[in-house]
Short mmCIF file of C-alpha atoms in Angstrom, two decimals:
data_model
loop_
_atom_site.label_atom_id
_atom_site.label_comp_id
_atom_site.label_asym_id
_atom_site.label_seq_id
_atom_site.Cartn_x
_atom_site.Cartn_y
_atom_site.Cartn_z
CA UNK A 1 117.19 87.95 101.77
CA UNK A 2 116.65 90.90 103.74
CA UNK A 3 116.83 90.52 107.25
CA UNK A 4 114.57 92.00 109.81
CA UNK A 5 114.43 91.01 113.24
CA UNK A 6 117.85 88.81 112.90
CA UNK A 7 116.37 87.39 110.20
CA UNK A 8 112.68 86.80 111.07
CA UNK A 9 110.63 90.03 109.75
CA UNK A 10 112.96 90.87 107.16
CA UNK A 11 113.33 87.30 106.09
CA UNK A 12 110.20 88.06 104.03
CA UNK A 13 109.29 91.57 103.31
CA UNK A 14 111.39 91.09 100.39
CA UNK A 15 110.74 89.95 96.69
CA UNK A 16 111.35 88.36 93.46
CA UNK A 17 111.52 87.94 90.22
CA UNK A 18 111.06 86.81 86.36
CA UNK A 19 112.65 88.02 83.50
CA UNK A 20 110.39 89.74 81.00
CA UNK A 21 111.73 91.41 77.27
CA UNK A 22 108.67 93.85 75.88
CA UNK A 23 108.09 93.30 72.33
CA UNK A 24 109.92 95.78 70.53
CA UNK A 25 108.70 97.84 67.61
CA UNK A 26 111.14 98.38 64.76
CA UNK A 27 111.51 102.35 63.80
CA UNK A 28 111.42 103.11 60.00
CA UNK A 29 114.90 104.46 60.74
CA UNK A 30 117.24 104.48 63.13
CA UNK A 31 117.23 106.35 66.49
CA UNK A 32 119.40 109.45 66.12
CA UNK A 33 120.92 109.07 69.37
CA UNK A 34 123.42 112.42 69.33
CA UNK A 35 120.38 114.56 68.80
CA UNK A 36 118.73 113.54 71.74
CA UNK A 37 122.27 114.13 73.82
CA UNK A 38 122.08 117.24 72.55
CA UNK A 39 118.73 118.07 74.57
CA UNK A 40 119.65 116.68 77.12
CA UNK A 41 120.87 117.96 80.74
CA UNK A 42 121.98 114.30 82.12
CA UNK A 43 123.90 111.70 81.08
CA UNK A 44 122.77 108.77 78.01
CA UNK A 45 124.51 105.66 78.04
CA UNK A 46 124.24 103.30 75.02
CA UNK A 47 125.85 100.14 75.27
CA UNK A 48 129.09 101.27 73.37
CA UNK A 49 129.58 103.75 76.64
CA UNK A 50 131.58 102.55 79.25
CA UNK A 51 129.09 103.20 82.02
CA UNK A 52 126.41 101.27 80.45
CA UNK A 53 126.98 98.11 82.70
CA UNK A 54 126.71 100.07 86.16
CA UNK A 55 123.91 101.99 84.35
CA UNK A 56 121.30 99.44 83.74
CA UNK A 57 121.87 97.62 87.15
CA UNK A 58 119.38 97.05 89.58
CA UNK A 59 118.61 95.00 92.54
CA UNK A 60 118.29 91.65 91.74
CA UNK A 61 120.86 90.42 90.12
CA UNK A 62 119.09 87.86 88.40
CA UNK A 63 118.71 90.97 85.90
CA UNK A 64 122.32 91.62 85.57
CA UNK A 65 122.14 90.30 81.67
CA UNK A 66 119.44 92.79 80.47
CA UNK A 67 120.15 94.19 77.45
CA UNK A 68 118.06 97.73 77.67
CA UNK A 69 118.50 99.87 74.17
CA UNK A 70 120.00 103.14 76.14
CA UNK A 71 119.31 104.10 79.88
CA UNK A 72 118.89 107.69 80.53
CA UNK A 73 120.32 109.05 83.95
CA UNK A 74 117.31 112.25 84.27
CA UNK A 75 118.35 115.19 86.16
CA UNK A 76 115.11 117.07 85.09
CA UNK A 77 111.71 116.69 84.30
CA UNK A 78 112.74 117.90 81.01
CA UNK A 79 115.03 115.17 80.54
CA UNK A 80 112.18 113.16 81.19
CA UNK A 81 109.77 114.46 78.70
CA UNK A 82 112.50 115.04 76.02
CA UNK A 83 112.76 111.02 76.46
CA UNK A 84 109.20 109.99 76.24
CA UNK A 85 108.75 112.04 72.99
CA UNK A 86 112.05 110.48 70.83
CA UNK A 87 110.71 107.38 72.42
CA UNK A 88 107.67 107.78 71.42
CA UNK A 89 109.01 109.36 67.67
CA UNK A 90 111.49 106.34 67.00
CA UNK A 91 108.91 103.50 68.44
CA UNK A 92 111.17 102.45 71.54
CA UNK A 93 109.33 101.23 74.77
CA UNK A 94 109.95 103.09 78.23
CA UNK A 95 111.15 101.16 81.38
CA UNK A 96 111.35 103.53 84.14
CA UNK A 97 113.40 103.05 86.95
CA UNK A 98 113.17 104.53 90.58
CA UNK A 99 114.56 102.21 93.36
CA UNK A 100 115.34 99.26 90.93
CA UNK A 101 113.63 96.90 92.96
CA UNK A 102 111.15 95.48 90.44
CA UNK A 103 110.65 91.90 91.01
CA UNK A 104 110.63 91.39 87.38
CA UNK A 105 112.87 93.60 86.38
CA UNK A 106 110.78 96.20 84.89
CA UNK A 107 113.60 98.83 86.18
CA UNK A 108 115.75 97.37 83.24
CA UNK A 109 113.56 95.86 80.65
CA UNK A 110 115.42 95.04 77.32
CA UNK A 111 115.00 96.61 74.01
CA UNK A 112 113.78 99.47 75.90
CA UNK A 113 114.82 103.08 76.87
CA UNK A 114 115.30 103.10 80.14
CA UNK A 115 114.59 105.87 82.55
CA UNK A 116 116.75 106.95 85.55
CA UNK A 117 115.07 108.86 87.79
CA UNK A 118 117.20 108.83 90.58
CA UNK A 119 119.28 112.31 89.05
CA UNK A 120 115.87 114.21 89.71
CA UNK A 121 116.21 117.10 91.50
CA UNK A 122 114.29 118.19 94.69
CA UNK A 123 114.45 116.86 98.52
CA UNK A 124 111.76 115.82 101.09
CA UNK A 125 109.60 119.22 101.26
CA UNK A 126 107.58 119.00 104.30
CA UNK A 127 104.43 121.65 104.10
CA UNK A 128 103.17 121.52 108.16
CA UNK A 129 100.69 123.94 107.23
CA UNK A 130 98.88 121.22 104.88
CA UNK A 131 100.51 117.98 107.09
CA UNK A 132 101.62 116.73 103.93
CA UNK A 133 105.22 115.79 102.17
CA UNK A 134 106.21 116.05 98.64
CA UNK A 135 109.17 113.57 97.96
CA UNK A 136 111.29 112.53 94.55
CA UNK A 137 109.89 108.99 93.02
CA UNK A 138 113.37 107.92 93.42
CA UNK A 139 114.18 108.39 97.10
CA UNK A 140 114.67 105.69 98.97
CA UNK A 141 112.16 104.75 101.85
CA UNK A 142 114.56 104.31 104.27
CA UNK A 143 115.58 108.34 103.40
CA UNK A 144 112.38 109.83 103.42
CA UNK A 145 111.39 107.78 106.44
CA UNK A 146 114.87 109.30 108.26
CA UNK A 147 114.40 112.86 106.98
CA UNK A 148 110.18 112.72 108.50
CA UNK A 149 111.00 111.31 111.86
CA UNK A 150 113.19 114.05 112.63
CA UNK A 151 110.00 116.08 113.02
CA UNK A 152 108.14 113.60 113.86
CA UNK A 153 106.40 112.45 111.39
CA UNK A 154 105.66 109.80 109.12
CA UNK A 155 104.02 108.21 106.25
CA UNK A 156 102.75 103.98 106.02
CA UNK A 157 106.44 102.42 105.25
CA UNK A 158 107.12 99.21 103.50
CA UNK A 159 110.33 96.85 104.18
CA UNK A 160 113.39 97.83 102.68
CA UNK A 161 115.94 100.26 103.01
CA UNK A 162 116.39 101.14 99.19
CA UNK A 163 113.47 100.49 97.58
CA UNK A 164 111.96 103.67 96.02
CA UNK A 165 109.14 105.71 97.01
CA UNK A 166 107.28 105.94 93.69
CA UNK A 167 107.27 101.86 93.03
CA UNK A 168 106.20 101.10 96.73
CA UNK A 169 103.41 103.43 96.59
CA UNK A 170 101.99 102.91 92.95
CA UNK A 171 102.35 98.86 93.67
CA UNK A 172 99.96 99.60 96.77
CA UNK A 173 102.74 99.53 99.84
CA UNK A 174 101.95 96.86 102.20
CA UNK A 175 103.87 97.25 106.27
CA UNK A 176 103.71 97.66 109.76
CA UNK A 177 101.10 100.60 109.51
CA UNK A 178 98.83 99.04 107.09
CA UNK A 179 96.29 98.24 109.57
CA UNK A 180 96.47 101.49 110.98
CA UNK A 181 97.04 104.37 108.46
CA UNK A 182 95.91 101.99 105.37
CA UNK A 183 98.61 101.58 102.01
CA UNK A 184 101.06 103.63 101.59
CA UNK A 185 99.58 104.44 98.07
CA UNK A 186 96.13 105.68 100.66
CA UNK A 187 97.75 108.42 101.97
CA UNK A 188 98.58 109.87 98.44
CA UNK A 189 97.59 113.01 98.21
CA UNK A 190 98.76 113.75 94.50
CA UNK A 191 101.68 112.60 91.68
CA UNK A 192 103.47 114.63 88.97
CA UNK A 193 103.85 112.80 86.20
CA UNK A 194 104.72 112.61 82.12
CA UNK A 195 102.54 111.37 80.10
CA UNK A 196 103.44 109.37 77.03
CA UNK A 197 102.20 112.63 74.71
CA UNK A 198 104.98 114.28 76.70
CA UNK A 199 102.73 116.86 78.71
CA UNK A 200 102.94 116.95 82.30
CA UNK A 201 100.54 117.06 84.99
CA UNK A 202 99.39 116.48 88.42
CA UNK A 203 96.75 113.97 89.54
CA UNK A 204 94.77 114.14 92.39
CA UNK A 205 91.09 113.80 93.29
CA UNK A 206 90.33 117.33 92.00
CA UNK A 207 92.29 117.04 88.43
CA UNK A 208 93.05 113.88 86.55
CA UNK A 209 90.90 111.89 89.08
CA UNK A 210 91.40 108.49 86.24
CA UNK A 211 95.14 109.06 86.64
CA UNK A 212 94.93 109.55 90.23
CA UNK A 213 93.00 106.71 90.90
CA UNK A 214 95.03 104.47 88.94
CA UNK A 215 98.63 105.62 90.34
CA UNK A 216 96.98 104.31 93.51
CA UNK A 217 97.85 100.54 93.30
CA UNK A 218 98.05 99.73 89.39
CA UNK A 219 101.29 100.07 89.65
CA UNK A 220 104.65 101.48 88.12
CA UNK A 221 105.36 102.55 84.56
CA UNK A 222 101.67 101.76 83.35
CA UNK A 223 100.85 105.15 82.57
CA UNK A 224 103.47 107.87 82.51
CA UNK A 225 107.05 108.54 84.59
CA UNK A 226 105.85 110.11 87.90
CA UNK A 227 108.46 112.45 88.73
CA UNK A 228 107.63 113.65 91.88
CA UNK A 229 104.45 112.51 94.77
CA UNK A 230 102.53 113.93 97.24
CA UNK A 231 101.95 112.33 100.87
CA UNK A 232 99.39 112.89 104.16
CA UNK A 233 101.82 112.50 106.85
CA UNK A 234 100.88 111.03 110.82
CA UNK A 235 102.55 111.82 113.92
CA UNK A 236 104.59 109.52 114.90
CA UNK A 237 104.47 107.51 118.24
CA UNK A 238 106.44 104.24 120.06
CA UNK A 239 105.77 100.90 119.16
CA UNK A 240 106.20 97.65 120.95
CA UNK A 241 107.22 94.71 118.61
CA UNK A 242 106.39 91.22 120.00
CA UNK A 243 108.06 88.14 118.56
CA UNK A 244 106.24 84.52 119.15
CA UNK A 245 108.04 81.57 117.71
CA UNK A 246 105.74 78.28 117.27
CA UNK A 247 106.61 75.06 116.41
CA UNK A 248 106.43 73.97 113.03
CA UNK A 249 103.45 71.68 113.41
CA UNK A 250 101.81 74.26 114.94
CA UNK A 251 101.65 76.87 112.17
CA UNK A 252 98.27 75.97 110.47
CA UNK A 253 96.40 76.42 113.93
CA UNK A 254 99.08 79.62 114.35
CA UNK A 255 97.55 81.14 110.70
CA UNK A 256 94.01 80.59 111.11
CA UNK A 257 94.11 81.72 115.10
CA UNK A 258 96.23 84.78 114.11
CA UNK A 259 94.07 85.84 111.42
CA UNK A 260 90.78 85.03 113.06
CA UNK A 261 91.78 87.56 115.82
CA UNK A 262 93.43 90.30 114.00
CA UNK A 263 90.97 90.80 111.61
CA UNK A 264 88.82 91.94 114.56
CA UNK A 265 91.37 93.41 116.90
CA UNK A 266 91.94 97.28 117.05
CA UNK A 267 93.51 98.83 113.74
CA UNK A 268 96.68 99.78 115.94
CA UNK A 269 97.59 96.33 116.12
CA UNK A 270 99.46 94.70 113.21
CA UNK A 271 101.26 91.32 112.01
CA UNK A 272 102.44 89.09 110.18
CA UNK A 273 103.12 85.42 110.22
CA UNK A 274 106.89 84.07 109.03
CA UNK A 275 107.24 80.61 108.29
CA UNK A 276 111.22 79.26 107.41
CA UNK A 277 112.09 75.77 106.20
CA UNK A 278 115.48 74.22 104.84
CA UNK A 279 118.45 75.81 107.12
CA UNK A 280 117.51 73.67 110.09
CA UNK A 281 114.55 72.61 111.64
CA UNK A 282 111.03 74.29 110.02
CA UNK A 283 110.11 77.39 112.00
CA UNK A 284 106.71 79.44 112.18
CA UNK A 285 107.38 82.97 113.91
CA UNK A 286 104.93 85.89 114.35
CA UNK A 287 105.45 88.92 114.90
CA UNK A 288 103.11 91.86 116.42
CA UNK A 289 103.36 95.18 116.72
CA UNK A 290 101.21 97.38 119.35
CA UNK A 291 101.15 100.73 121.20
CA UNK A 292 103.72 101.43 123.63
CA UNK A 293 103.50 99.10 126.74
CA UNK A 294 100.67 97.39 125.29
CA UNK A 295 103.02 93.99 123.91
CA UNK A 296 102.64 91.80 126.89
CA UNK A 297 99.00 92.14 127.06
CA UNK A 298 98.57 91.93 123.07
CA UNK A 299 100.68 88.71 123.19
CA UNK A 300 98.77 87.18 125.56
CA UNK A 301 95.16 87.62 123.56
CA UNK A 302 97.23 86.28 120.40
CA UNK A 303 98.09 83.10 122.32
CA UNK A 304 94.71 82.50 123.39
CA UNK A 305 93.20 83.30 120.22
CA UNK A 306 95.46 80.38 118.44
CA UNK A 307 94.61 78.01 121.34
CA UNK A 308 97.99 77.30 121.97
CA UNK A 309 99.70 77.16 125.74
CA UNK A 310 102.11 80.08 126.26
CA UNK A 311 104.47 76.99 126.88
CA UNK A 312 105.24 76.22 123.58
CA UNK A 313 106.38 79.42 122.20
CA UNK A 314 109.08 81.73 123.12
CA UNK A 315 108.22 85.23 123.24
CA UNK A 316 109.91 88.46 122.95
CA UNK A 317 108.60 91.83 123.53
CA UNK A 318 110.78 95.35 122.46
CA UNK A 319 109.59 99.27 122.63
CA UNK A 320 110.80 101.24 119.68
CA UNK A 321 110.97 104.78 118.64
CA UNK A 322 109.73 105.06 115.33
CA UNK A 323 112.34 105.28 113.66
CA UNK A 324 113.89 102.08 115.29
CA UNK A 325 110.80 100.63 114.32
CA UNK A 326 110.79 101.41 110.84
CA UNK A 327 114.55 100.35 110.85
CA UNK A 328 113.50 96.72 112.26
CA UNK A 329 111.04 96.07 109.87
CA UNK A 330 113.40 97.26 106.74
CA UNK A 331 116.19 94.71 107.67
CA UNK A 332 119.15 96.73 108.76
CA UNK A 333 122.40 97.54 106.65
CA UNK A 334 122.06 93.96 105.14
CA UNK A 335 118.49 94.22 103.38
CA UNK A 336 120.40 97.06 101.21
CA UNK A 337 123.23 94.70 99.61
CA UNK A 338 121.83 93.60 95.52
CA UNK A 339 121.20 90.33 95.88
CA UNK A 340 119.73 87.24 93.53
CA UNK A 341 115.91 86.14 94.50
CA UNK A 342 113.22 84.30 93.21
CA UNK A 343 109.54 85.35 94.58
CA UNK A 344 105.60 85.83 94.04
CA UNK A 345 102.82 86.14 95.79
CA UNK A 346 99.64 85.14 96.32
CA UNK A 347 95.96 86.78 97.95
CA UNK A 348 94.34 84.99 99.98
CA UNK A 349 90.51 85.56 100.12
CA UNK A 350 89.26 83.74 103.42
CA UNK A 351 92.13 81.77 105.90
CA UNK A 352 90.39 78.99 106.29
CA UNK A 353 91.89 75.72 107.92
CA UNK A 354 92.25 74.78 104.06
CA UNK A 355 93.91 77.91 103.34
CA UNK A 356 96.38 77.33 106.04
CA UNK A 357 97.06 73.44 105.46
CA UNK A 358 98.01 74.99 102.04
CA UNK A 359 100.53 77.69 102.65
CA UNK A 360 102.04 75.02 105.09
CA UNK A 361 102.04 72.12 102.66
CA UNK A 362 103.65 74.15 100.43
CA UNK A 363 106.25 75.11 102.11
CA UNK A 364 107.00 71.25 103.64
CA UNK A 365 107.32 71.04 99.83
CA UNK A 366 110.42 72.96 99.74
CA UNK A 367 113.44 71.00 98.71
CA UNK A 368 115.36 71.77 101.67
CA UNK A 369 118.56 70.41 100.26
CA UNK A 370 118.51 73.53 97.84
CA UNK A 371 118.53 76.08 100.66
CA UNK A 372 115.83 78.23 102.59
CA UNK A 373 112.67 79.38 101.96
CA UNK A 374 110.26 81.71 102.93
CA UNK A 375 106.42 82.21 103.54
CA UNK A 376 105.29 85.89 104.77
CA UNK A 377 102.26 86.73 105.24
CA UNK A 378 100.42 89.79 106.39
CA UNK A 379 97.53 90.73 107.12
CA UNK A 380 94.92 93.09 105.09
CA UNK A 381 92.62 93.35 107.70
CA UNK A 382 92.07 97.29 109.94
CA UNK A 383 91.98 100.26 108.14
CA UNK A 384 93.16 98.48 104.36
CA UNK A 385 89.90 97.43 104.13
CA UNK A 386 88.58 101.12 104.77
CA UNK A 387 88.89 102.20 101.09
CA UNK A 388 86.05 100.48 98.69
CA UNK A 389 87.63 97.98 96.32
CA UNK A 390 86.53 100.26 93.64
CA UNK A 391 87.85 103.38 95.05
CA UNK A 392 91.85 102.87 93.58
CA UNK A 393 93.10 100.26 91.52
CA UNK A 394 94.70 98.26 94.46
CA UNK A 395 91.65 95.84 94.70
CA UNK A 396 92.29 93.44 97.61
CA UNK A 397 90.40 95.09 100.69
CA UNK A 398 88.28 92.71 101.66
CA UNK A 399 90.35 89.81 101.76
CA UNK A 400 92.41 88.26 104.61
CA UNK A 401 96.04 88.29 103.58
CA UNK A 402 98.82 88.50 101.29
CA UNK A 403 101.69 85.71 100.94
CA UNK A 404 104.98 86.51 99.93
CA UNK A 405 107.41 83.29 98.67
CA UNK A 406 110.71 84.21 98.89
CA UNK A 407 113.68 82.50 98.28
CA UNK A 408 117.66 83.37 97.52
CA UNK A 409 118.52 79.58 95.94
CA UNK A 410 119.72 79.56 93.23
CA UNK A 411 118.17 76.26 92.47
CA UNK A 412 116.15 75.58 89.28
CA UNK A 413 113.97 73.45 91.81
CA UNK A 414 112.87 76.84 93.27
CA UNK A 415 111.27 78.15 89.97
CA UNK A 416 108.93 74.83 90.42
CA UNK A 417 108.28 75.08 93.93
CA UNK A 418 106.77 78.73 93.64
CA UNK A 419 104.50 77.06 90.74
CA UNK A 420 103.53 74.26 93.51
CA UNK A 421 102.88 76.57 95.73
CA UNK A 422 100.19 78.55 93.30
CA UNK A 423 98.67 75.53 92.68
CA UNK A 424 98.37 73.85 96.21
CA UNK A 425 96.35 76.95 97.20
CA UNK A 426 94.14 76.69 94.09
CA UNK A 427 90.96 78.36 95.01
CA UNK A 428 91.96 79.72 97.98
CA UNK A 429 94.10 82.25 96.07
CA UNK A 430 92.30 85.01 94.57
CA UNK A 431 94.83 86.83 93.40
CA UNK A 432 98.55 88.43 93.39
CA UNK A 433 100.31 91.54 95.21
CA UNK A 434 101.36 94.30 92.06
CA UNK A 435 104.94 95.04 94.19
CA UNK A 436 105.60 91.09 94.39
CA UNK A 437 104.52 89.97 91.03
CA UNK A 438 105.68 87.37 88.32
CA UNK A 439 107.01 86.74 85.22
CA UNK A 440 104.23 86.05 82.72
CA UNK A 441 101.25 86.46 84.37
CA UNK A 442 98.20 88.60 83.24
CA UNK A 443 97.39 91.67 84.81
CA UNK A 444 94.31 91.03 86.34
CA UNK A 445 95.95 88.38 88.39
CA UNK A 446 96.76 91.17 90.27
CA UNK A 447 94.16 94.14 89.93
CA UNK A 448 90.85 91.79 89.61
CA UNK A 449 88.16 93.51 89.60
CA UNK A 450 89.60 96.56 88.89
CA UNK A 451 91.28 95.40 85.45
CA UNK A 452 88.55 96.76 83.25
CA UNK A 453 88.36 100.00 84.65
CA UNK A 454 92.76 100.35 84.67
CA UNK A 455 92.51 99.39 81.02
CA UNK A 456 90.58 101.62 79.91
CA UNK A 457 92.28 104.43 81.64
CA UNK A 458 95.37 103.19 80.71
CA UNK A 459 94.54 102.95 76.91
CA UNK A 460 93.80 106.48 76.89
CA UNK A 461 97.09 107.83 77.74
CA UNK A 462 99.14 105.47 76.54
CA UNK A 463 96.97 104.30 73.23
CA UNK A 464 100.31 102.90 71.47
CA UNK A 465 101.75 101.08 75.00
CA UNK A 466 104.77 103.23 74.98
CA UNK A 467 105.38 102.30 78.85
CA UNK A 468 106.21 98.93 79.76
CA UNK A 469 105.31 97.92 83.21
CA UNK A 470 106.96 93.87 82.49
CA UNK A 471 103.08 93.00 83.15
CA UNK A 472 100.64 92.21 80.66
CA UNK A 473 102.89 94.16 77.90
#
């Protein structure tokens, strides 16, 4: 698992996954793989080629047995569109791949033609003029984040090193700035992108408003290969980050008392709640983050809010620059090792002393004997909740928070605690998180409200479902 704060933040920001295999559609004849090699300007591996293996990795290695028809290693936008259209001529679903971090691994869907966009060309262009930054889909956050803080700047980060731009942002982008600068995906100002007709263009709110609103939170590979997006940058500033560690038979009272007062503390504080069973004894850890010299003072309103005596936690308060900050919250060197993971998520609509008992019942039903586990959950309180539900096709503003479950056993028990889990929140659970989803489910699990709308849009560029997302295929 990735780990943040010696393994307290980081031991959740990260994610999981299912296998899915899109249903593939049988060409009349078959694919004349040479011609297309001859178009193109990168590199095709088939699975007679002896880079196929390395090709079709990704980061979970859960996925490490996909069986993808080719993967294509772009180093152009017209590699790109020269791929959709024999795709689309010879009937072959696209899986595109940015960061690799799908928690389903959509990056490397089999029977499909996979998509490599991390050959594109084209750096982090930073126009000062217009405070914005144009950035590859495949870049890695942790790059971008590097190459913007240098001039001070920034855009809402997530919480690893590696993962791509494009899937964070078109997932929705939950982090430490959410409450303060909104989803990464909010401070999109536009996307290139192919189509599946093979045309390109560029949404924004002034030209392909559909597209543009559902790039914002429907998620990757739904409809077209974005090749290249468009961000509203922030200054950047210090940050203190607090850590509180509770007792484990504290943490209901911890959840409801942290999310009680958050939701109506000022948007520049965030934070999330970590709880930690089955390497020792149970362990329910939040952590805050605050303006510069403001830690002590926020910690102190958190503990009162929760009703618990300052006695029974232990508290730790840093100042970071920002990009020490962002750093802390990705996990360090470790979070960027490929690892195995099972994980999903679930939205929670009101934390209610239900809700809690829930989220802490399920993880007391952890088998502990098959490793650890992990419960994060964050907040989607502050400036989230700024965008109307219906304004982008990441629906969950108005609720309280998102849970991650995240474990690294290898355990078959772990595939039925995550399904325990689901269920022992029943009706408190509204929904799903796009970047953290799971094997099998239905879409709308995780765009609600919004599914209609997405569908419809969706259907219109991509009639035939050319693009496979791993969700609702």
């Amino acid at each position: 698992m990735r780990r943040a704060l010696g393994g307290l933040a980081g031991a959740a920001l990260l994610s999981a996954c299912r296998s899915v295999t899109p249903t593939a559609v049988s060409s009349p004849h078959p694919p004349d793989w040479n011609a297309l090699i001859a178009q193109l300007d990168g590199r095709l591996f088939l699975p007679s080629s002896s880079g196929y293996a390395a090709a079709k990795g990704v980061f979970n290695s859960r996925f490490s047995g996909s069986t993808p028809i080719a993967v294509l290693a772009a180093t152009s936008v017209a590699d790109v569109q020269k791929a959709v259209t024999f795709a689309s001529a010879n009937q072959i679903g696209i899986s595109v791949r940015s960061g690799g971090h799908s928690y389903i691994g959509a990056s490397t869907l089999d029977a499909a033609l996979v998509i490599d966009l991390r050959g594109l060309p084209g750096g982090i262009d930073v126009d000062d003029g217009r405070h914005v930054v144009t950035v590859p889909p495949a870049a890695s956050l942790d790059f971008v984040q590097t190459r913007l803080a240098a001039g001070g700047l920034s855009i809402p980060s997530g919480s690893c090193p590696t993962v791509g731009v494009a899937g964070l942002t078109l997932g929705g982008g939950l982090g430490s700035d959410a409450r303060l600068h909104g989803l990464t995906c909010d401070t999109l100002v536009s996307a290139s992108l192919v189509l599946p007709s093979g045309d390109v263009v560029t949404a924004s709110a002034d030209d392909h408003a559909d597209v543009f609103w559902a790039l914002r939170g429907g998620g990757g590979g739904n409809l077209g290969v974005v090749t290249s997006l468009t961000f509203r940058t922030f200054a950047t500033t210090d940050r203190d980050v607090v850590t509180l560690s509770f007792p484990m038979e504290s943490a209901a009272a911890v959840l409801v008392g942290w999310n009680d007062w958050l939701s109506a503390a000022e948007k520049n504080i965030w934070g999330m709640v970590n709880l930690t069973v089955g390497d020792g004894p149970g362990r329910c850890t939040v952590i805050l983050a605050a303006p510069s010299g403001a830690g002590s003072s926020v910690a102190s309103a958190m503990l009162a809010a929760t009703g618990l005596s300052a006695s029974s936690t232990r508290t730790r308060t840093r100042t970071m620059s920002r990009l020490d900050f962002v750093h802390y919250f990705e996990g360090g060197d470790a979070a960027r090792m490929p690892r195995a993971f099972i994980a999903g998520s679930d939205i929670v609509g009101e934390m209610t002393s239900a809700a809690a008992d829930s989220i802490v019942w399920a993880m007391s039903a952890w088998p502990t004997s098959a490793g650890s586990s992990t419960a994060v959950v964050e907040s989607l309180s502050g400036a989230v909740g700024d965008v109307d539900p219906a304004g982008s096709a990441f629906p969950w503003r108005h609720q309280s928070a998102s849970v991650q479950w995240y474990t690294e056993a290898t355990s078959p028990a772990a595939g039925g605690w995550l399904a325990a889990a689901h269920q022992a929140l029943g009706s408190a659970s509204v929904g799903g998180y796009l970047n953290y989803p799971e094997a099998g489910d239905p879409l709308g699990r995780y765009l609600g409200p919004n599914l209609q709308r997405f569908t419809t849009i969706r259907h219109k560029y991509d009639p035939g479902g050319l693009i496979r997302s791993g969700i609702g295929d």
